[in-house]
Structure formats: C-alpha cells, structure tokens
Amino acid sequence: MKIDKSWTLFLDRDGVINRKIDGDYVRNLNQFEWLPGIHDSIRQLSLVFGKIIIVTNQQGVGKGLMTHEEVNTIHEHIKNLVAEKGGKIDAIYYAPELKSENSDLRKPNIGMAHLAKNDFPGIDFLKSIMVGDTMSDMQFGKKAGMITVFITNVKLPPESLNLIDLHFEDVAAFAVYIQNPGS
C-alpha cells in the first residue's frame, strides 16, 4: 500500500488520540488526557497524508452531560496543540446524538464521512484509512469503502476480522508501519 498526499486519514478520538474514561465521557478539557506519543505520531502521519480528519461520537451531549461548547473547546485544544507539535488536523466532526436515535451522523453510519467530503471534495474514500478502537469505527470505515485499522492490545475475535484490514497496538505502531510498509 503506497500512501501519499492524495490519501485521507480518518481518526476516532477517545481511545485513539486521548484516554477513554471507562463508563463515562470526556466531558471537558480538565478530563482530556493525551495518549502517550500521540503528538509525534500525528506529526509523522501529517507528513504522509494529505488530510487528517477526526470523526467522533459524543452522545454525552445528547444525554445533557456536556455542552457543544465544551466539546468544541476540547477540539480546538486538540487542533492547536497538534499544530504546535508540528502536525495537523484538518477538521473534527462529531455526532452529539444518542445511540438510540440512529442518527446518520453517528458511527457506524457514515454521515460524518459525507460531511468531510462535502467540506473537502478531493477526499476519495477508496484512498482513505479509518483508524479506531471500536467495531463501530470499523463498520464506519467499511461502509464508506475505506481501509480499516483497529487499535487494540488484545487478541481479535474471529468474527471481527472481516471488518479489520490491519491492527496495531497504538497509533505510534501504525505511523511506523505507514512510513515503512515493507518492513
């Protein structure tokens, strides 16, 4: 697989870029904690991909546990700090709806992919990679026609293998692979 600037990288947020809070949501900037090495990984990936886009379900908004303003503050923090560290995030899309609403925006549905393509018409889903840590991330990627990368440090269940093209322990391992695919 030869990746160049014509490719787009889609990243999930919680569990991929920042630490997930078990049984809860990252409700505000005080609860946001970067995963180790993520800044350097995104910087490296920024050298390879033409666009880097975050797509994230944030149903805590729909539950009234956090506001759009709090989510946007976190997202501005992500974009600003990644830029300070030499990387880039071109856009962040989030779905605030409850899972029970079955919104087109919420992953595994691909509404956020369509929003990204609308904002960046050059995006080709067949030249895109979705990196995530849940099966809904993998379903999102597959429905849109993307290559899927699962971030996990556990053995994959056999039934998930048709959704997952590649898997790595973390984004850093994926970044190394993308820069040296033959090694």
PDB file of C-alpha atoms in Angstrom:
ATOM      1  CA  MET A   1       0.000   0.000   0.000  1.00  0.00           C
ATOM      2  CA  LYS A   2       1.553   3.267  -1.157  1.00  0.00           C
ATOM      3  CA  ILE A   3       0.235   6.243   0.802  1.00  0.00           C
ATOM      4  CA  ASP A   4       0.779   9.771  -0.489  1.00  0.00           C
ATOM      5  CA  LYS A   5      -0.770  13.223  -0.128  1.00  0.00           C
ATOM      6  CA  SER A   6      -3.827  12.136  -2.140  1.00  0.00           C
ATOM      7  CA  TRP A   7      -4.851   9.937   0.825  1.00  0.00           C
ATOM      8  CA  THR A   8      -7.010  10.944   3.805  1.00  0.00           C
ATOM      9  CA  LEU A   9      -6.647   9.643   7.344  1.00  0.00           C
ATOM     10  CA  PHE A  10      -9.781   9.450   9.486  1.00  0.00           C
ATOM     11  CA  LEU A  11      -9.159   9.069  13.224  1.00  0.00           C
ATOM     12  CA  ASP A  12     -11.519   8.277  16.056  1.00  0.00           C
ATOM     13  CA  ARG A  13     -10.925  10.432  19.148  1.00  0.00           C
ATOM     14  CA  ASP A  14     -11.484   8.709  22.520  1.00  0.00           C
ATOM     15  CA  GLY A  15      -9.212   5.674  22.856  1.00  0.00           C
ATOM     16  CA  VAL A  16      -7.139   6.642  19.809  1.00  0.00           C
ATOM     17  CA  ILE A  17      -5.963  10.214  20.486  1.00  0.00           C
ATOM     18  CA  ASN A  18      -6.875  10.567  24.140  1.00  0.00           C
ATOM     19  CA  ARG A  19      -7.548   8.270  27.057  1.00  0.00           C
ATOM     20  CA  LYS A  20     -11.086   6.875  27.256  1.00  0.00           C
ATOM     21  CA  ILE A  21     -12.867   7.180  30.589  1.00  0.00           C
ATOM     22  CA  ASP A  22     -14.418   3.779  31.395  1.00  0.00           C
ATOM     23  CA  GLY A  23     -18.174   4.064  31.835  1.00  0.00           C
ATOM     24  CA  ASP A  24     -18.172   7.829  31.284  1.00  0.00           C
ATOM     25  CA  TYR A  25     -17.335  10.549  28.779  1.00  0.00           C
ATOM     26  CA  VAL A  26     -14.541  13.076  28.432  1.00  0.00           C
ATOM     27  CA  ARG A  27     -16.843  15.926  29.413  1.00  0.00           C
ATOM     28  CA  ASN A  28     -14.450  18.869  29.497  1.00  0.00           C
ATOM     29  CA  LEU A  29     -10.859  19.904  28.921  1.00  0.00           C
ATOM     30  CA  ASN A  30      -9.875  19.034  32.520  1.00  0.00           C
ATOM     31  CA  GLN A  31     -10.750  15.382  31.825  1.00  0.00           C
ATOM     32  CA  PHE A  32      -8.923  15.285  28.478  1.00  0.00           C
ATOM     33  CA  GLU A  33      -5.662  13.300  28.643  1.00  0.00           C
ATOM     34  CA  TRP A  34      -3.496  12.720  25.559  1.00  0.00           C
ATOM     35  CA  LEU A  35      -2.339   9.169  24.908  1.00  0.00           C
ATOM     36  CA  PRO A  36       1.454   8.778  25.160  1.00  0.00           C
ATOM     37  CA  GLY A  37       3.317   9.553  21.938  1.00  0.00           C
ATOM     38  CA  ILE A  38       0.242  10.723  20.025  1.00  0.00           C
ATOM     39  CA  HIS A  39       1.660  14.165  19.148  1.00  0.00           C
ATOM     40  CA  ASP A  40       4.709  12.666  17.466  1.00  0.00           C
ATOM     41  CA  SER A  41       2.570  10.037  15.719  1.00  0.00           C
ATOM     42  CA  ILE A  42       0.203  12.653  14.279  1.00  0.00           C
ATOM     43  CA  ARG A  43       3.190  14.782  13.236  1.00  0.00           C
ATOM     44  CA  GLN A  44       4.641  11.780  11.374  1.00  0.00           C
ATOM     45  CA  LEU A  45       1.290  10.935   9.776  1.00  0.00           C
ATOM     46  CA  SER A  46       0.857  14.590   8.722  1.00  0.00           C
ATOM     47  CA  LEU A  47       3.947  14.197   6.546  1.00  0.00           C
ATOM     48  CA  VAL A  48       2.314  11.313   4.671  1.00  0.00           C
ATOM     49  CA  PHE A  49      -1.440  12.020   4.407  1.00  0.00           C
ATOM     50  CA  GLY A  50      -2.980  14.956   2.540  1.00  0.00           C
ATOM     51  CA  LYS A  51      -5.795  15.336   5.065  1.00  0.00           C
ATOM     52  CA  ILE A  52      -6.274  14.176   8.657  1.00  0.00           C
ATOM     53  CA  ILE A  53      -9.827  14.245   9.986  1.00  0.00           C
ATOM     54  CA  ILE A  54     -11.241  13.245  13.362  1.00  0.00           C
ATOM     55  CA  VAL A  55     -14.713  11.654  13.494  1.00  0.00           C
ATOM     56  CA  THR A  56     -16.149  11.003  16.945  1.00  0.00           C
ATOM     57  CA  ASN A  57     -19.435  10.012  18.565  1.00  0.00           C
ATOM     58  CA  GLN A  58     -20.134  12.257  21.558  1.00  0.00           C
ATOM     59  CA  GLN A  59     -23.530  11.175  22.872  1.00  0.00           C
ATOM     60  CA  GLY A  60     -22.712  12.756  26.236  1.00  0.00           C
ATOM     61  CA  VAL A  61     -24.024  15.954  24.611  1.00  0.00           C
ATOM     62  CA  GLY A  62     -27.330  14.260  23.788  1.00  0.00           C
ATOM     63  CA  LYS A  63     -27.519  12.996  27.372  1.00  0.00           C
ATOM     64  CA  GLY A  64     -27.027  16.534  28.702  1.00  0.00           C
ATOM     65  CA  LEU A  65     -23.724  15.626  30.398  1.00  0.00           C
ATOM     66  CA  MET A  66     -21.717  18.168  28.412  1.00  0.00           C
ATOM     67  CA  THR A  67     -22.365  21.054  26.051  1.00  0.00           C
ATOM     68  CA  HIS A  68     -21.442  21.674  22.432  1.00  0.00           C
ATOM     69  CA  GLU A  69     -19.203  24.458  23.740  1.00  0.00           C
ATOM     70  CA  GLU A  70     -17.273  22.024  25.972  1.00  0.00           C
ATOM     71  CA  VAL A  71     -16.798  19.598  23.064  1.00  0.00           C
ATOM     72  CA  ASN A  72     -15.668  22.421  20.770  1.00  0.00           C
ATOM     73  CA  THR A  73     -13.201  23.642  23.427  1.00  0.00           C
ATOM     74  CA  ILE A  74     -11.647  20.156  23.538  1.00  0.00           C
ATOM     75  CA  HIS A  75     -11.487  20.042  19.741  1.00  0.00           C
ATOM     76  CA  GLU A  76      -9.830  23.465  19.475  1.00  0.00           C
ATOM     77  CA  HIS A  77      -7.311  22.299  22.083  1.00  0.00           C
ATOM     78  CA  ILE A  78      -6.577  19.182  20.007  1.00  0.00           C
ATOM     79  CA  LYS A  79      -6.077  21.154  16.776  1.00  0.00           C
ATOM     80  CA  ASN A  80      -3.963  23.851  18.425  1.00  0.00           C
ATOM     81  CA  LEU A  81      -1.645  21.529  20.344  1.00  0.00           C
ATOM     82  CA  VAL A  82      -1.190  19.174  17.382  1.00  0.00           C
ATOM     83  CA  ALA A  83      -0.237  22.209  15.247  1.00  0.00           C
ATOM     84  CA  GLU A  84       2.209  23.434  17.926  1.00  0.00           C
ATOM     85  CA  LYS A  85       3.869  19.997  17.822  1.00  0.00           C
ATOM     86  CA  GLY A  86       4.265  20.128  14.028  1.00  0.00           C
ATOM     87  CA  GLY A  87       1.245  18.067  12.986  1.00  0.00           C
ATOM     88  CA  LYS A  88      -2.150  18.965  11.585  1.00  0.00           C
ATOM     89  CA  ILE A  89      -5.795  18.108  11.983  1.00  0.00           C
ATOM     90  CA  ASP A  90      -7.784  19.457   9.042  1.00  0.00           C
ATOM     91  CA  ALA A  91     -11.224  19.043  10.609  1.00  0.00           C
ATOM     92  CA  ILE A  92     -13.080  17.450  13.500  1.00  0.00           C
ATOM     93  CA  TYR A  93     -16.656  16.207  13.146  1.00  0.00           C
ATOM     94  CA  TYR A  94     -18.745  14.881  15.997  1.00  0.00           C
ATOM     95  CA  ALA A  95     -22.145  13.287  16.409  1.00  0.00           C
ATOM     96  CA  PRO A  96     -23.883  14.529  19.581  1.00  0.00           C
ATOM     97  CA  GLU A  97     -26.976  12.366  19.152  1.00  0.00           C
ATOM     98  CA  LEU A  98     -27.933   9.467  21.388  1.00  0.00           C
ATOM     99  CA  LYS A  99     -27.198   5.974  20.081  1.00  0.00           C
ATOM    100  CA  SER A 100     -30.938   5.204  20.291  1.00  0.00           C
ATOM    101  CA  GLU A 101     -31.692   7.991  17.784  1.00  0.00           C
ATOM    102  CA  ASN A 102     -29.870   6.077  14.995  1.00  0.00           C
ATOM    103  CA  SER A 103     -28.666   9.370  13.509  1.00  0.00           C
ATOM    104  CA  ASP A 104     -26.994   9.346  10.092  1.00  0.00           C
ATOM    105  CA  LEU A 105     -24.093  11.199  11.720  1.00  0.00           C
ATOM    106  CA  ARG A 106     -23.364   8.614  14.418  1.00  0.00           C
ATOM    107  CA  LYS A 107     -20.851   5.903  13.595  1.00  0.00           C
ATOM    108  CA  PRO A 108     -21.264   3.226  12.294  1.00  0.00           C
ATOM    109  CA  ASN A 109     -23.369   5.362   9.904  1.00  0.00           C
ATOM    110  CA  ILE A 110     -21.263   7.451   7.547  1.00  0.00           C
ATOM    111  CA  GLY A 111     -22.797  10.922   7.815  1.00  0.00           C
ATOM    112  CA  MET A 112     -19.550  12.382   9.190  1.00  0.00           C
ATOM    113  CA  ALA A 113     -17.663  10.956   6.191  1.00  0.00           C
ATOM    114  CA  HIS A 114     -20.104  12.729   3.879  1.00  0.00           C
ATOM    115  CA  LEU A 115     -19.685  15.997   5.814  1.00  0.00           C
ATOM    116  CA  ALA A 116     -15.917  15.690   5.372  1.00  0.00           C
ATOM    117  CA  LYS A 117     -16.265  15.006   1.635  1.00  0.00           C
ATOM    118  CA  ASN A 118     -18.599  17.986   1.307  1.00  0.00           C
ATOM    119  CA  ASP A 119     -16.031  20.239   3.024  1.00  0.00           C
ATOM    120  CA  PHE A 120     -13.068  18.650   1.206  1.00  0.00           C
ATOM    121  CA  PRO A 121     -14.325  17.481  -2.235  1.00  0.00           C
ATOM    122  CA  GLY A 122     -10.946  15.924  -3.059  1.00  0.00           C
ATOM    123  CA  ILE A 123     -11.455  13.165  -0.497  1.00  0.00           C
ATOM    124  CA  ASP A 124     -11.629   9.728  -2.111  1.00  0.00           C
ATOM    125  CA  PHE A 125     -12.928   7.119   0.340  1.00  0.00           C
ATOM    126  CA  LEU A 126     -11.102   4.410  -1.612  1.00  0.00           C
ATOM    127  CA  LYS A 127      -7.898   6.298  -0.761  1.00  0.00           C
ATOM    128  CA  SER A 128      -8.798   6.764   2.902  1.00  0.00           C
ATOM    129  CA  ILE A 129      -7.950   4.921   6.097  1.00  0.00           C
ATOM    130  CA  MET A 130     -10.121   4.807   9.226  1.00  0.00           C
ATOM    131  CA  VAL A 131      -8.248   4.263  12.497  1.00  0.00           C
ATOM    132  CA  GLY A 132     -10.366   3.408  15.527  1.00  0.00           C
ATOM    133  CA  ASP A 133     -10.708   1.268  18.623  1.00  0.00           C
ATOM    134  CA  THR A 134     -14.309   0.046  18.320  1.00  0.00           C
ATOM    135  CA  MET A 135     -16.250  -2.123  15.910  1.00  0.00           C
ATOM    136  CA  SER A 136     -18.478   0.865  15.052  1.00  0.00           C
ATOM    137  CA  ASP A 137     -15.313   2.645  13.821  1.00  0.00           C
ATOM    138  CA  MET A 138     -14.504  -0.365  11.653  1.00  0.00           C
ATOM    139  CA  GLN A 139     -18.091  -0.571  10.340  1.00  0.00           C
ATOM    140  CA  PHE A 140     -17.961   3.164   9.526  1.00  0.00           C
ATOM    141  CA  GLY A 141     -14.766   2.672   7.540  1.00  0.00           C
ATOM    142  CA  LYS A 142     -16.045  -0.380   5.663  1.00  0.00           C
ATOM    143  CA  LYS A 143     -19.419   1.237   4.820  1.00  0.00           C
ATOM    144  CA  ALA A 144     -17.553   4.201   3.309  1.00  0.00           C
ATOM    145  CA  GLY A 145     -15.152   1.946   1.378  1.00  0.00           C
ATOM    146  CA  MET A 146     -12.070   2.796   3.452  1.00  0.00           C
ATOM    147  CA  ILE A 147      -9.187   0.653   4.657  1.00  0.00           C
ATOM    148  CA  THR A 148      -9.728  -0.016   8.371  1.00  0.00           C
ATOM    149  CA  VAL A 149      -7.119  -0.046  11.121  1.00  0.00           C
ATOM    150  CA  PHE A 150      -8.069  -1.336  14.565  1.00  0.00           C
ATOM    151  CA  ILE A 151      -6.161  -0.100  17.603  1.00  0.00           C
ATOM    152  CA  THR A 152      -6.070  -2.815  20.272  1.00  0.00           C
ATOM    153  CA  ASN A 153      -3.709  -4.685  22.535  1.00  0.00           C
ATOM    154  CA  VAL A 154      -5.940  -7.759  22.809  1.00  0.00           C
ATOM    155  CA  LYS A 155      -6.472 -10.754  20.518  1.00  0.00           C
ATOM    156  CA  LEU A 156      -9.080 -10.058  17.867  1.00  0.00           C
ATOM    157  CA  PRO A 157     -12.277 -12.119  17.892  1.00  0.00           C
ATOM    158  CA  PRO A 158     -12.607 -14.122  14.633  1.00  0.00           C
ATOM    159  CA  GLU A 159     -15.982 -12.564  13.782  1.00  0.00           C
ATOM    160  CA  SER A 160     -14.381  -9.101  13.635  1.00  0.00           C
ATOM    161  CA  LEU A 161     -11.747  -9.986  11.062  1.00  0.00           C
ATOM    162  CA  ASN A 162     -13.955  -9.176   8.054  1.00  0.00           C
ATOM    163  CA  LEU A 163     -14.177  -5.566   9.295  1.00  0.00           C
ATOM    164  CA  ILE A 164     -10.488  -5.087  10.120  1.00  0.00           C
ATOM    165  CA  ASP A 165      -7.794  -4.742   7.458  1.00  0.00           C
ATOM    166  CA  LEU A 166      -4.863  -4.009   9.790  1.00  0.00           C
ATOM    167  CA  HIS A 167      -4.426  -3.827  13.549  1.00  0.00           C
ATOM    168  CA  PHE A 168      -1.814  -2.240  15.783  1.00  0.00           C
ATOM    169  CA  GLU A 169      -1.295  -1.765  19.496  1.00  0.00           C
ATOM    170  CA  ASP A 170      -1.372   2.027  19.150  1.00  0.00           C
ATOM    171  CA  VAL A 171      -1.226   4.886  16.656  1.00  0.00           C
ATOM    172  CA  ALA A 172       2.569   5.051  17.022  1.00  0.00           C
ATOM    173  CA  ALA A 173       2.916   1.493  15.667  1.00  0.00           C
ATOM    174  CA  PHE A 174       0.570   2.375  12.789  1.00  0.00           C
ATOM    175  CA  ALA A 175       2.643   5.502  11.992  1.00  0.00           C
ATOM    176  CA  VAL A 176       5.839   3.421  11.848  1.00  0.00           C
ATOM    177  CA  TYR A 177       4.121   0.916   9.530  1.00  0.00           C
ATOM    178  CA  ILE A 178       2.813   3.641   7.191  1.00  0.00           C
ATOM    179  CA  GLN A 179       6.280   5.162   6.877  1.00  0.00           C
ATOM    180  CA  ASN A 180       7.938   1.749   6.309  1.00  0.00           C
ATOM    181  CA  PRO A 181       5.248  -0.560   4.879  1.00  0.00           C
ATOM    182  CA  GLY A 182       7.717  -3.166   3.648  1.00  0.00           C
ATOM    183  CA  SER A 183       9.485  -3.725   6.966  1.00  0.00           C
TER     184      SER A 183
END
